[in-house]
Structure formats: structure tokens, C-alpha cells
Amino acid sequence: MKDLLKSLKDNATSRLNNPIIGAFVLSWMFLNINGVARFILESNQGKLDIIKSKSWGFTDDLLIPFSVSVGYLVILPILNTLYSFIHDNCIDQVRDRNSNKAQKDAFIRRKETVCAKIESTDEYVVKLKDKELELWAEQKLELIREIINLKGKYSKLLSDFELKSKEFRAENNKLSLSIVQLEHLNKRLSAQDSEQKDYIGRFANNLDKALNSLENRVVSNEKLDEIEKIRNEISDIRNKFYVWDDEIPF
């Protein structure tokens, strides 16, 4: 009998380990918590009376517990997954961020403390001064090289400027000489032009006088026409060379 009970107990335990059966039993006990508690607290005779008087219903004892167990088996894993996602992606990240920040701040403070301790030693001060002197010497050499480079550029620019100045002065002298030559040539041409105008003027005046004298002695109309034609040609010459008779009033 004991072996039979032990076998039944082991079988029931193995069945309850099944998620579906375990969820169904847990749901049924949760829905009938009052009856289960009373059954546990009753004596053996009371338990027998409860078992005898128990009436099983399809809805209350099967359908509703089964629905609750299905919801438990489906919804609870979803909630667990959602909780794991929130925990891993939000809570843990915030916790890790705060922890990393705290550790970083602690390391920074520790670094500042260590640096302050190191910088306060005489050896560090001496090394720092030596390094500053080396840096100053390098900067001085760089400055000297830059000055030499600038002097070379200045000398080249000055040489180019002097060369351009010489070329400019030579071109200026050439232009000045050309201007003087042009002025002399202009004066000479002006003198020649004045002489030519005087000559043409005298020649035209002499022709006018000769024509006047000839006109007084000629009576023929044909000759007078020729004389008038010659006068017109003389007038054209005067207009062309801007030679005017001084006796003409303006």
C-alpha cells in the first residue's frame, strides 16, 4: 500500500513538473483558494466530507482554470521577455553608465592626486624646467631660421626692385629723349609749314595781282571766264592750306 501511494505521489510530482499541468493546477488552486485553504486546515474526517460533497463543474473546474493557465503560459513569457529587454537595454545601461561615470570620476580624481604629487617633487620641477629650456632653444633656432629666410627674401625683393628701377629709368630716359626729338621735329615741321604757308600766300597774292592786272587789260568774255576760273582755283588753294589774304576783313 505504501509502495502504491509512493508511486502515485512520484507520478503526480512528475506530472506537476509539466508546465501545462502545473499551470492548470496552479490556476485551479488560485481560483479555489478558499476551498483549498479550508481543505488543508480541516481534519481527516472533514477532508473526507469535503471530497464527498464536492461537485465538479465544467466551467468553474475546467474551462476557466484552463484559460487562466493558457494566459499564464503565453502572457508570462511575453512579460518576462519584455522585462528582460527593458532590464538589459534600459536599467542595465543606466546602471552601467552611472557606474562607469563614477569609476571615471574616481580615476580622474586619483589621476589628479597622483599628478599633483608628482608635480610637487623637485625632480619633476627640474625636468619640467629642462624641457621648457629645450623647447625655448628649439623655438629660438626656428626663429633664427625664419629670420634668415626672411632676410634672403628681402634681399631678393630688393635686388628685383633695383633691377626694375634701372629698367624703368632706362625706359624713362628713352621716352624723354623721344619726347624731346618729337618736340624738335614738331617745331621744325611747324616752321616748315609756316614757311610753306607764307610761300603759298605770297604766290597766291602775286597771282591775284597778276590776274587783276590782266583783267584790266582783257576785254574778251572768254578770257574773263578763264581768269575767274583761275581765281577760284587760287581760292581753293587758300582754303586747303588755310592761307588767307590779309586784306580780307573778318
PDB file of C-alpha atoms in Angstrom:
ATOM      1  CA  MET A   1       0.000   0.000   0.000  1.00  0.00           C
ATOM      2  CA  LYS A   2       2.827   2.321   0.881  1.00  0.00           C
ATOM      3  CA  ASP A   3       4.549   1.489  -2.376  1.00  0.00           C
ATOM      4  CA  LEU A   4       1.351   2.252  -4.259  1.00  0.00           C
ATOM      5  CA  LEU A   5       0.968   5.592  -2.536  1.00  0.00           C
ATOM      6  CA  LYS A   6       4.624   6.400  -3.117  1.00  0.00           C
ATOM      7  CA  SER A   7       4.264   5.510  -6.793  1.00  0.00           C
ATOM      8  CA  LEU A   8       1.189   7.691  -7.117  1.00  0.00           C
ATOM      9  CA  LYS A   9       2.990  10.531  -5.347  1.00  0.00           C
ATOM     10  CA  ASP A  10       6.016  10.280  -7.635  1.00  0.00           C
ATOM     11  CA  ASN A  11       3.818  10.103 -10.709  1.00  0.00           C
ATOM     12  CA  ALA A  12       1.820  13.142  -9.570  1.00  0.00           C
ATOM     13  CA  THR A  13       5.036  15.046  -8.858  1.00  0.00           C
ATOM     14  CA  SER A  14       6.432  14.246 -12.318  1.00  0.00           C
ATOM     15  CA  ARG A  15       3.157  15.304 -13.907  1.00  0.00           C
ATOM     16  CA  LEU A  16       3.120  18.545 -11.992  1.00  0.00           C
ATOM     17  CA  ASN A  17       6.570  19.309 -13.363  1.00  0.00           C
ATOM     18  CA  ASN A  18       4.930  19.564 -16.782  1.00  0.00           C
ATOM     19  CA  PRO A  19       4.379  23.291 -17.492  1.00  0.00           C
ATOM     20  CA  ILE A  20       0.841  22.875 -18.807  1.00  0.00           C
ATOM     21  CA  ILE A  21      -0.364  20.600 -15.992  1.00  0.00           C
ATOM     22  CA  GLY A  22       1.445  22.637 -13.373  1.00  0.00           C
ATOM     23  CA  ALA A  23      -0.067  25.857 -14.731  1.00  0.00           C
ATOM     24  CA  PHE A  24      -3.545  24.287 -14.798  1.00  0.00           C
ATOM     25  CA  VAL A  25      -3.253  23.034 -11.192  1.00  0.00           C
ATOM     26  CA  LEU A  26      -1.904  26.386 -10.025  1.00  0.00           C
ATOM     27  CA  SER A  27      -4.745  28.201 -11.796  1.00  0.00           C
ATOM     28  CA  TRP A  28      -7.384  25.893 -10.316  1.00  0.00           C
ATOM     29  CA  MET A  29      -5.930  26.317  -6.805  1.00  0.00           C
ATOM     30  CA  PHE A  30      -5.796  30.070  -7.228  1.00  0.00           C
ATOM     31  CA  LEU A  31      -9.442  30.208  -8.344  1.00  0.00           C
ATOM     32  CA  ASN A  32     -10.499  27.897  -5.482  1.00  0.00           C
ATOM     33  CA  ILE A  33      -8.177  29.295  -2.838  1.00  0.00           C
ATOM     34  CA  ASN A  34     -10.861  29.360  -0.145  1.00  0.00           C
ATOM     35  CA  GLY A  35     -11.797  25.708  -0.629  1.00  0.00           C
ATOM     36  CA  VAL A  36      -8.143  24.647  -0.802  1.00  0.00           C
ATOM     37  CA  ALA A  37      -7.286  26.521   2.402  1.00  0.00           C
ATOM     38  CA  ARG A  38     -10.294  25.024   4.184  1.00  0.00           C
ATOM     39  CA  PHE A  39      -9.373  21.552   2.910  1.00  0.00           C
ATOM     40  CA  ILE A  40      -5.811  21.927   4.240  1.00  0.00           C
ATOM     41  CA  LEU A  41      -6.918  23.174   7.650  1.00  0.00           C
ATOM     42  CA  GLU A  42      -9.679  20.556   8.123  1.00  0.00           C
ATOM     43  CA  SER A  43      -9.214  17.257   9.897  1.00  0.00           C
ATOM     44  CA  ASN A  44      -9.131  13.997   8.048  1.00  0.00           C
ATOM     45  CA  GLN A  45     -12.847  13.455   8.561  1.00  0.00           C
ATOM     46  CA  GLY A  46     -13.574  16.990   7.382  1.00  0.00           C
ATOM     47  CA  LYS A  47     -11.415  16.442   4.316  1.00  0.00           C
ATOM     48  CA  LEU A  48     -13.391  13.283   3.511  1.00  0.00           C
ATOM     49  CA  ASP A  49     -16.661  15.176   3.906  1.00  0.00           C
ATOM     50  CA  ILE A  50     -15.406  17.952   1.594  1.00  0.00           C
ATOM     51  CA  ILE A  51     -14.359  15.426  -1.028  1.00  0.00           C
ATOM     52  CA  LYS A  52     -17.735  13.663  -0.832  1.00  0.00           C
ATOM     53  CA  SER A  53     -19.713  16.880  -1.077  1.00  0.00           C
ATOM     54  CA  LYS A  54     -17.568  18.397  -3.892  1.00  0.00           C
ATOM     55  CA  SER A  55     -19.475  18.810  -7.144  1.00  0.00           C
ATOM     56  CA  TRP A  56     -17.288  19.303 -10.220  1.00  0.00           C
ATOM     57  CA  GLY A  57     -18.326  21.771 -12.895  1.00  0.00           C
ATOM     58  CA  PHE A  58     -17.075  22.098 -16.474  1.00  0.00           C
ATOM     59  CA  THR A  59     -16.827  25.866 -16.454  1.00  0.00           C
ATOM     60  CA  ASP A  60     -15.514  26.525 -12.948  1.00  0.00           C
ATOM     61  CA  ASP A  61     -13.266  23.492 -12.633  1.00  0.00           C
ATOM     62  CA  LEU A  62     -12.035  23.039 -16.219  1.00  0.00           C
ATOM     63  CA  LEU A  63     -12.652  25.857 -18.691  1.00  0.00           C
ATOM     64  CA  ILE A  64     -11.761  28.858 -16.524  1.00  0.00           C
ATOM     65  CA  PRO A  65      -8.617  27.275 -14.961  1.00  0.00           C
ATOM     66  CA  PHE A  66      -7.526  26.109 -18.411  1.00  0.00           C
ATOM     67  CA  SER A  67      -7.995  29.628 -19.844  1.00  0.00           C
ATOM     68  CA  VAL A  68      -6.065  31.129 -16.933  1.00  0.00           C
ATOM     69  CA  SER A  69      -3.280  28.561 -17.356  1.00  0.00           C
ATOM     70  CA  VAL A  70      -3.058  29.289 -21.108  1.00  0.00           C
ATOM     71  CA  GLY A  71      -2.912  33.025 -20.394  1.00  0.00           C
ATOM     72  CA  TYR A  72      -0.276  32.343 -17.756  1.00  0.00           C
ATOM     73  CA  LEU A  73       1.809  30.233 -20.145  1.00  0.00           C
ATOM     74  CA  VAL A  74       1.515  32.766 -23.014  1.00  0.00           C
ATOM     75  CA  ILE A  75       1.446  36.159 -21.310  1.00  0.00           C
ATOM     76  CA  LEU A  76       4.024  35.451 -18.604  1.00  0.00           C
ATOM     77  CA  PRO A  77       6.847  34.589 -21.078  1.00  0.00           C
ATOM     78  CA  ILE A  78       5.999  37.743 -23.037  1.00  0.00           C
ATOM     79  CA  LEU A  79       6.140  39.779 -19.847  1.00  0.00           C
ATOM     80  CA  ASN A  80       9.405  38.079 -18.891  1.00  0.00           C
ATOM     81  CA  THR A  81      10.848  38.837 -22.339  1.00  0.00           C
ATOM     82  CA  LEU A  82       9.675  42.452 -22.118  1.00  0.00           C
ATOM     83  CA  TYR A  83      11.128  42.764 -18.644  1.00  0.00           C
ATOM     84  CA  SER A  84      14.432  41.262 -19.795  1.00  0.00           C
ATOM     85  CA  PHE A  85      14.550  43.674 -22.733  1.00  0.00           C
ATOM     86  CA  ILE A  86      13.831  46.695 -20.527  1.00  0.00           C
ATOM     87  CA  HIS A  87      16.250  45.454 -17.885  1.00  0.00           C
ATOM     88  CA  ASP A  88      19.055  44.803 -20.378  1.00  0.00           C
ATOM     89  CA  ASN A  89      18.594  47.872 -22.599  1.00  0.00           C
ATOM     90  CA  CYS A  90      17.466  50.491 -20.104  1.00  0.00           C
ATOM     91  CA  ILE A  91      18.114  49.631 -16.498  1.00  0.00           C
ATOM     92  CA  ASP A  92      21.473  47.912 -17.028  1.00  0.00           C
ATOM     93  CA  GLN A  93      22.636  50.632 -19.417  1.00  0.00           C
ATOM     94  CA  VAL A  94      21.740  53.386 -16.976  1.00  0.00           C
ATOM     95  CA  ARG A  95      23.329  51.423 -14.154  1.00  0.00           C
ATOM     96  CA  ASP A  96      26.471  50.742 -16.225  1.00  0.00           C
ATOM     97  CA  ARG A  97      26.603  54.371 -17.363  1.00  0.00           C
ATOM     98  CA  ASN A  98      26.363  55.632 -13.811  1.00  0.00           C
ATOM     99  CA  SER A  99      28.887  53.056 -12.654  1.00  0.00           C
ATOM    100  CA  ASN A 100      31.296  53.943 -15.462  1.00  0.00           C
ATOM    101  CA  LYS A 101      30.876  57.646 -14.750  1.00  0.00           C
ATOM    102  CA  ALA A 102      31.533  57.089 -11.062  1.00  0.00           C
ATOM    103  CA  GLN A 103      34.606  54.985 -11.850  1.00  0.00           C
ATOM    104  CA  LYS A 104      35.806  57.551 -14.387  1.00  0.00           C
ATOM    105  CA  ASP A 105      35.386  60.375 -11.882  1.00  0.00           C
ATOM    106  CA  ALA A 106      37.242  58.313  -9.293  1.00  0.00           C
ATOM    107  CA  PHE A 107      40.071  57.609 -11.748  1.00  0.00           C
ATOM    108  CA  ILE A 108      40.228  61.293 -12.719  1.00  0.00           C
ATOM    109  CA  ARG A 109      40.432  62.334  -9.084  1.00  0.00           C
ATOM    110  CA  ARG A 110      43.067  59.687  -8.482  1.00  0.00           C
ATOM    111  CA  LYS A 111      44.975  60.867 -11.557  1.00  0.00           C
ATOM    112  CA  GLU A 112      44.815  64.479 -10.402  1.00  0.00           C
ATOM    113  CA  THR A 113      46.063  63.430  -6.993  1.00  0.00           C
ATOM    114  CA  VAL A 114      48.919  61.405  -8.472  1.00  0.00           C
ATOM    115  CA  CYS A 115      49.789  64.221 -10.909  1.00  0.00           C
ATOM    116  CA  ALA A 116      49.754  66.744  -8.088  1.00  0.00           C
ATOM    117  CA  LYS A 117      52.053  64.513  -6.053  1.00  0.00           C
ATOM    118  CA  ILE A 118      54.409  64.051  -8.992  1.00  0.00           C
ATOM    119  CA  GLU A 119      54.419  67.748  -9.910  1.00  0.00           C
ATOM    120  CA  SER A 120      55.204  68.702  -6.336  1.00  0.00           C
ATOM    121  CA  THR A 121      58.520  66.835  -6.359  1.00  0.00           C
ATOM    122  CA  ASP A 122      61.795  68.652  -7.033  1.00  0.00           C
ATOM    123  CA  GLU A 123      62.795  66.135  -9.673  1.00  0.00           C
ATOM    124  CA  TYR A 124      59.662  66.837 -11.713  1.00  0.00           C
ATOM    125  CA  VAL A 125      60.185  70.606 -11.444  1.00  0.00           C
ATOM    126  CA  VAL A 126      63.783  70.253 -12.650  1.00  0.00           C
ATOM    127  CA  LYS A 127      62.712  68.044 -15.581  1.00  0.00           C
ATOM    128  CA  LEU A 128      59.940  70.486 -16.448  1.00  0.00           C
ATOM    129  CA  LYS A 129      62.354  73.414 -16.470  1.00  0.00           C
ATOM    130  CA  ASP A 130      64.827  71.444 -18.591  1.00  0.00           C
ATOM    131  CA  LYS A 131      62.064  70.593 -21.038  1.00  0.00           C
ATOM    132  CA  GLU A 132      60.974  74.236 -21.191  1.00  0.00           C
ATOM    133  CA  LEU A 133      64.582  75.283 -21.839  1.00  0.00           C
ATOM    134  CA  GLU A 134      64.890  72.709 -24.633  1.00  0.00           C
ATOM    135  CA  LEU A 135      61.628  73.902 -26.128  1.00  0.00           C
ATOM    136  CA  TRP A 136      62.765  77.523 -25.839  1.00  0.00           C
ATOM    137  CA  ALA A 137      66.073  76.646 -27.563  1.00  0.00           C
ATOM    138  CA  GLU A 138      64.192  74.903 -30.401  1.00  0.00           C
ATOM    139  CA  GLN A 139      61.861  77.872 -30.772  1.00  0.00           C
ATOM    140  CA  LYS A 140      64.860  80.211 -30.817  1.00  0.00           C
ATOM    141  CA  LEU A 141      66.535  78.169 -33.569  1.00  0.00           C
ATOM    142  CA  GLU A 142      63.293  78.118 -35.534  1.00  0.00           C
ATOM    143  CA  LEU A 143      63.008  81.892 -35.128  1.00  0.00           C
ATOM    144  CA  ILE A 144      66.608  82.383 -36.312  1.00  0.00           C
ATOM    145  CA  ARG A 145      65.938  80.202 -39.373  1.00  0.00           C
ATOM    146  CA  GLU A 146      62.804  82.198 -40.104  1.00  0.00           C
ATOM    147  CA  ILE A 147      64.725  85.485 -39.788  1.00  0.00           C
ATOM    148  CA  ILE A 148      67.435  84.215 -42.162  1.00  0.00           C
ATOM    149  CA  ASN A 149      64.770  83.107 -44.612  1.00  0.00           C
ATOM    150  CA  LEU A 150      63.052  86.494 -44.424  1.00  0.00           C
ATOM    151  CA  LYS A 151      66.375  88.287 -44.938  1.00  0.00           C
ATOM    152  CA  GLY A 152      67.003  86.203 -48.049  1.00  0.00           C
ATOM    153  CA  LYS A 153      63.530  87.028 -49.373  1.00  0.00           C
ATOM    154  CA  TYR A 154      64.076  90.717 -48.557  1.00  0.00           C
ATOM    155  CA  SER A 155      67.443  90.752 -50.362  1.00  0.00           C
ATOM    156  CA  LYS A 156      65.894  89.105 -53.420  1.00  0.00           C
ATOM    157  CA  LEU A 157      62.988  91.556 -53.431  1.00  0.00           C
ATOM    158  CA  LEU A 158      65.385  94.488 -53.035  1.00  0.00           C
ATOM    159  CA  SER A 159      67.546  93.209 -55.901  1.00  0.00           C
ATOM    160  CA  ASP A 160      64.485  92.734 -58.106  1.00  0.00           C
ATOM    161  CA  PHE A 161      63.289  96.220 -57.178  1.00  0.00           C
ATOM    162  CA  GLU A 162      66.635  97.796 -58.074  1.00  0.00           C
ATOM    163  CA  LEU A 163      66.687  95.914 -61.376  1.00  0.00           C
ATOM    164  CA  LYS A 164      63.150  97.048 -62.186  1.00  0.00           C
ATOM    165  CA  SER A 165      64.089 100.604 -61.157  1.00  0.00           C
ATOM    166  CA  LYS A 166      67.057 100.585 -63.542  1.00  0.00           C
ATOM    167  CA  GLU A 167      64.869  99.280 -66.337  1.00  0.00           C
ATOM    168  CA  PHE A 168      62.256 101.911 -65.543  1.00  0.00           C
ATOM    169  CA  ARG A 169      64.838 104.711 -65.527  1.00  0.00           C
ATOM    170  CA  ALA A 170      66.250 103.482 -68.853  1.00  0.00           C
ATOM    171  CA  GLU A 171      62.761 103.381 -70.371  1.00  0.00           C
ATOM    172  CA  ASN A 172      62.031 106.802 -68.893  1.00  0.00           C
ATOM    173  CA  ASN A 173      65.211 108.238 -70.415  1.00  0.00           C
ATOM    174  CA  LYS A 174      64.290 106.732 -73.761  1.00  0.00           C
ATOM    175  CA  LEU A 175      60.809 108.225 -73.557  1.00  0.00           C
ATOM    176  CA  SER A 176      62.201 111.615 -72.506  1.00  0.00           C
ATOM    177  CA  LEU A 177      64.636 111.557 -75.433  1.00  0.00           C
ATOM    178  CA  SER A 178      61.833 110.544 -77.792  1.00  0.00           C
ATOM    179  CA  ILE A 179      59.657 113.378 -76.455  1.00  0.00           C
ATOM    180  CA  VAL A 180      62.484 115.901 -76.990  1.00  0.00           C
ATOM    181  CA  GLN A 181      63.037 114.597 -80.505  1.00  0.00           C
ATOM    182  CA  LEU A 182      59.319 114.813 -81.228  1.00  0.00           C
ATOM    183  CA  GLU A 183      59.222 118.372 -79.909  1.00  0.00           C
ATOM    184  CA  HIS A 184      62.161 119.368 -82.156  1.00  0.00           C
ATOM    185  CA  LEU A 185      60.536 117.622 -85.079  1.00  0.00           C
ATOM    186  CA  ASN A 186      57.239 119.349 -84.338  1.00  0.00           C
ATOM    187  CA  LYS A 187      58.955 122.729 -84.182  1.00  0.00           C
ATOM    188  CA  ARG A 188      60.770 122.037 -87.418  1.00  0.00           C
ATOM    189  CA  LEU A 189      57.579 120.866 -89.119  1.00  0.00           C
ATOM    190  CA  SER A 190      55.747 123.883 -87.761  1.00  0.00           C
ATOM    191  CA  ALA A 191      58.483 126.147 -89.138  1.00  0.00           C
ATOM    192  CA  GLN A 192      58.362 124.364 -92.492  1.00  0.00           C
ATOM    193  CA  ASP A 193      54.585 124.560 -92.516  1.00  0.00           C
ATOM    194  CA  SER A 194      54.740 128.281 -91.728  1.00  0.00           C
ATOM    195  CA  GLU A 195      57.288 128.816 -94.478  1.00  0.00           C
ATOM    196  CA  GLN A 196      55.168 126.824 -96.923  1.00  0.00           C
ATOM    197  CA  LYS A 197      52.081 128.797 -95.966  1.00  0.00           C
ATOM    198  CA  ASP A 198      53.991 132.060 -96.387  1.00  0.00           C
ATOM    199  CA  TYR A 199      55.302 130.931 -99.740  1.00  0.00           C
ATOM    200  CA  ILE A 200      51.865 129.796-100.918  1.00  0.00           C
ATOM    201  CA  GLY A 201      50.373 133.029 -99.602  1.00  0.00           C
ATOM    202  CA  ARG A 202      52.905 135.159-101.437  1.00  0.00           C
ATOM    203  CA  PHE A 203      52.460 133.066-104.558  1.00  0.00           C
ATOM    204  CA  ALA A 204      48.665 133.398-104.367  1.00  0.00           C
ATOM    205  CA  ASN A 205      48.922 137.153-103.782  1.00  0.00           C
ATOM    206  CA  ASN A 206      51.240 137.539-106.743  1.00  0.00           C
ATOM    207  CA  LEU A 207      48.818 135.542-108.896  1.00  0.00           C
ATOM    208  CA  ASP A 208      45.934 137.702-107.699  1.00  0.00           C
ATOM    209  CA  LYS A 209      47.842 140.838-108.571  1.00  0.00           C
ATOM    210  CA  ALA A 210      48.799 139.430-111.962  1.00  0.00           C
ATOM    211  CA  LEU A 211      45.213 138.417-112.639  1.00  0.00           C
ATOM    212  CA  ASN A 212      43.952 141.857-111.603  1.00  0.00           C
ATOM    213  CA  SER A 213      46.399 143.489-113.947  1.00  0.00           C
ATOM    214  CA  LEU A 214      45.496 141.052-116.726  1.00  0.00           C
ATOM    215  CA  GLU A 215      41.780 141.531-116.102  1.00  0.00           C
ATOM    216  CA  ASN A 216      42.105 145.271-116.566  1.00  0.00           C
ATOM    217  CA  ARG A 217      43.714 144.780-119.978  1.00  0.00           C
ATOM    218  CA  VAL A 218      41.498 141.969-121.305  1.00  0.00           C
ATOM    219  CA  VAL A 219      38.089 142.730-122.725  1.00  0.00           C
ATOM    220  CA  SER A 220      37.084 139.310-124.133  1.00  0.00           C
ATOM    221  CA  ASN A 221      34.488 137.395-122.122  1.00  0.00           C
ATOM    222  CA  GLU A 222      36.258 134.078-122.669  1.00  0.00           C
ATOM    223  CA  LYS A 223      39.444 135.428-121.166  1.00  0.00           C
ATOM    224  CA  LEU A 224      37.479 136.824-118.238  1.00  0.00           C
ATOM    225  CA  ASP A 225      35.982 133.401-117.644  1.00  0.00           C
ATOM    226  CA  GLU A 226      39.417 131.812-117.620  1.00  0.00           C
ATOM    227  CA  ILE A 227      40.641 134.481-115.204  1.00  0.00           C
ATOM    228  CA  GLU A 228      37.652 133.808-112.925  1.00  0.00           C
ATOM    229  CA  LYS A 229      38.367 130.100-113.103  1.00  0.00           C
ATOM    230  CA  ILE A 230      41.974 130.716-112.048  1.00  0.00           C
ATOM    231  CA  ARG A 231      40.724 132.885-109.177  1.00  0.00           C
ATOM    232  CA  ASN A 232      38.510 130.036-107.952  1.00  0.00           C
ATOM    233  CA  GLU A 233      41.449 127.623-108.050  1.00  0.00           C
ATOM    234  CA  ILE A 234      43.535 130.120-106.061  1.00  0.00           C
ATOM    235  CA  SER A 235      40.676 130.386-103.519  1.00  0.00           C
ATOM    236  CA  ASP A 236      40.594 126.590-103.251  1.00  0.00           C
ATOM    237  CA  ILE A 237      44.333 126.567-102.559  1.00  0.00           C
ATOM    238  CA  ARG A 238      43.898 129.192 -99.847  1.00  0.00           C
ATOM    239  CA  ASN A 239      41.109 127.179 -98.210  1.00  0.00           C
ATOM    240  CA  LYS A 240      43.080 123.954 -98.423  1.00  0.00           C
ATOM    241  CA  PHE A 241      46.229 125.355 -96.817  1.00  0.00           C
ATOM    242  CA  TYR A 242      44.457 127.892 -94.586  1.00  0.00           C
ATOM    243  CA  VAL A 243      46.198 130.791 -96.309  1.00  0.00           C
ATOM    244  CA  TRP A 244      44.118 133.967 -96.241  1.00  0.00           C
ATOM    245  CA  ASP A 245      44.655 137.338 -97.752  1.00  0.00           C
ATOM    246  CA  ASP A 246      45.471 139.882 -95.063  1.00  0.00           C
ATOM    247  CA  GLU A 247      43.324 142.459 -96.858  1.00  0.00           C
ATOM    248  CA  ILE A 248      40.160 140.337 -96.405  1.00  0.00           C
ATOM    249  CA  PRO A 249      38.197 141.727 -93.425  1.00  0.00           C
ATOM    250  CA  PHE A 250      36.632 139.350 -90.868  1.00  0.00           C
TER     251      PHE A 250
END
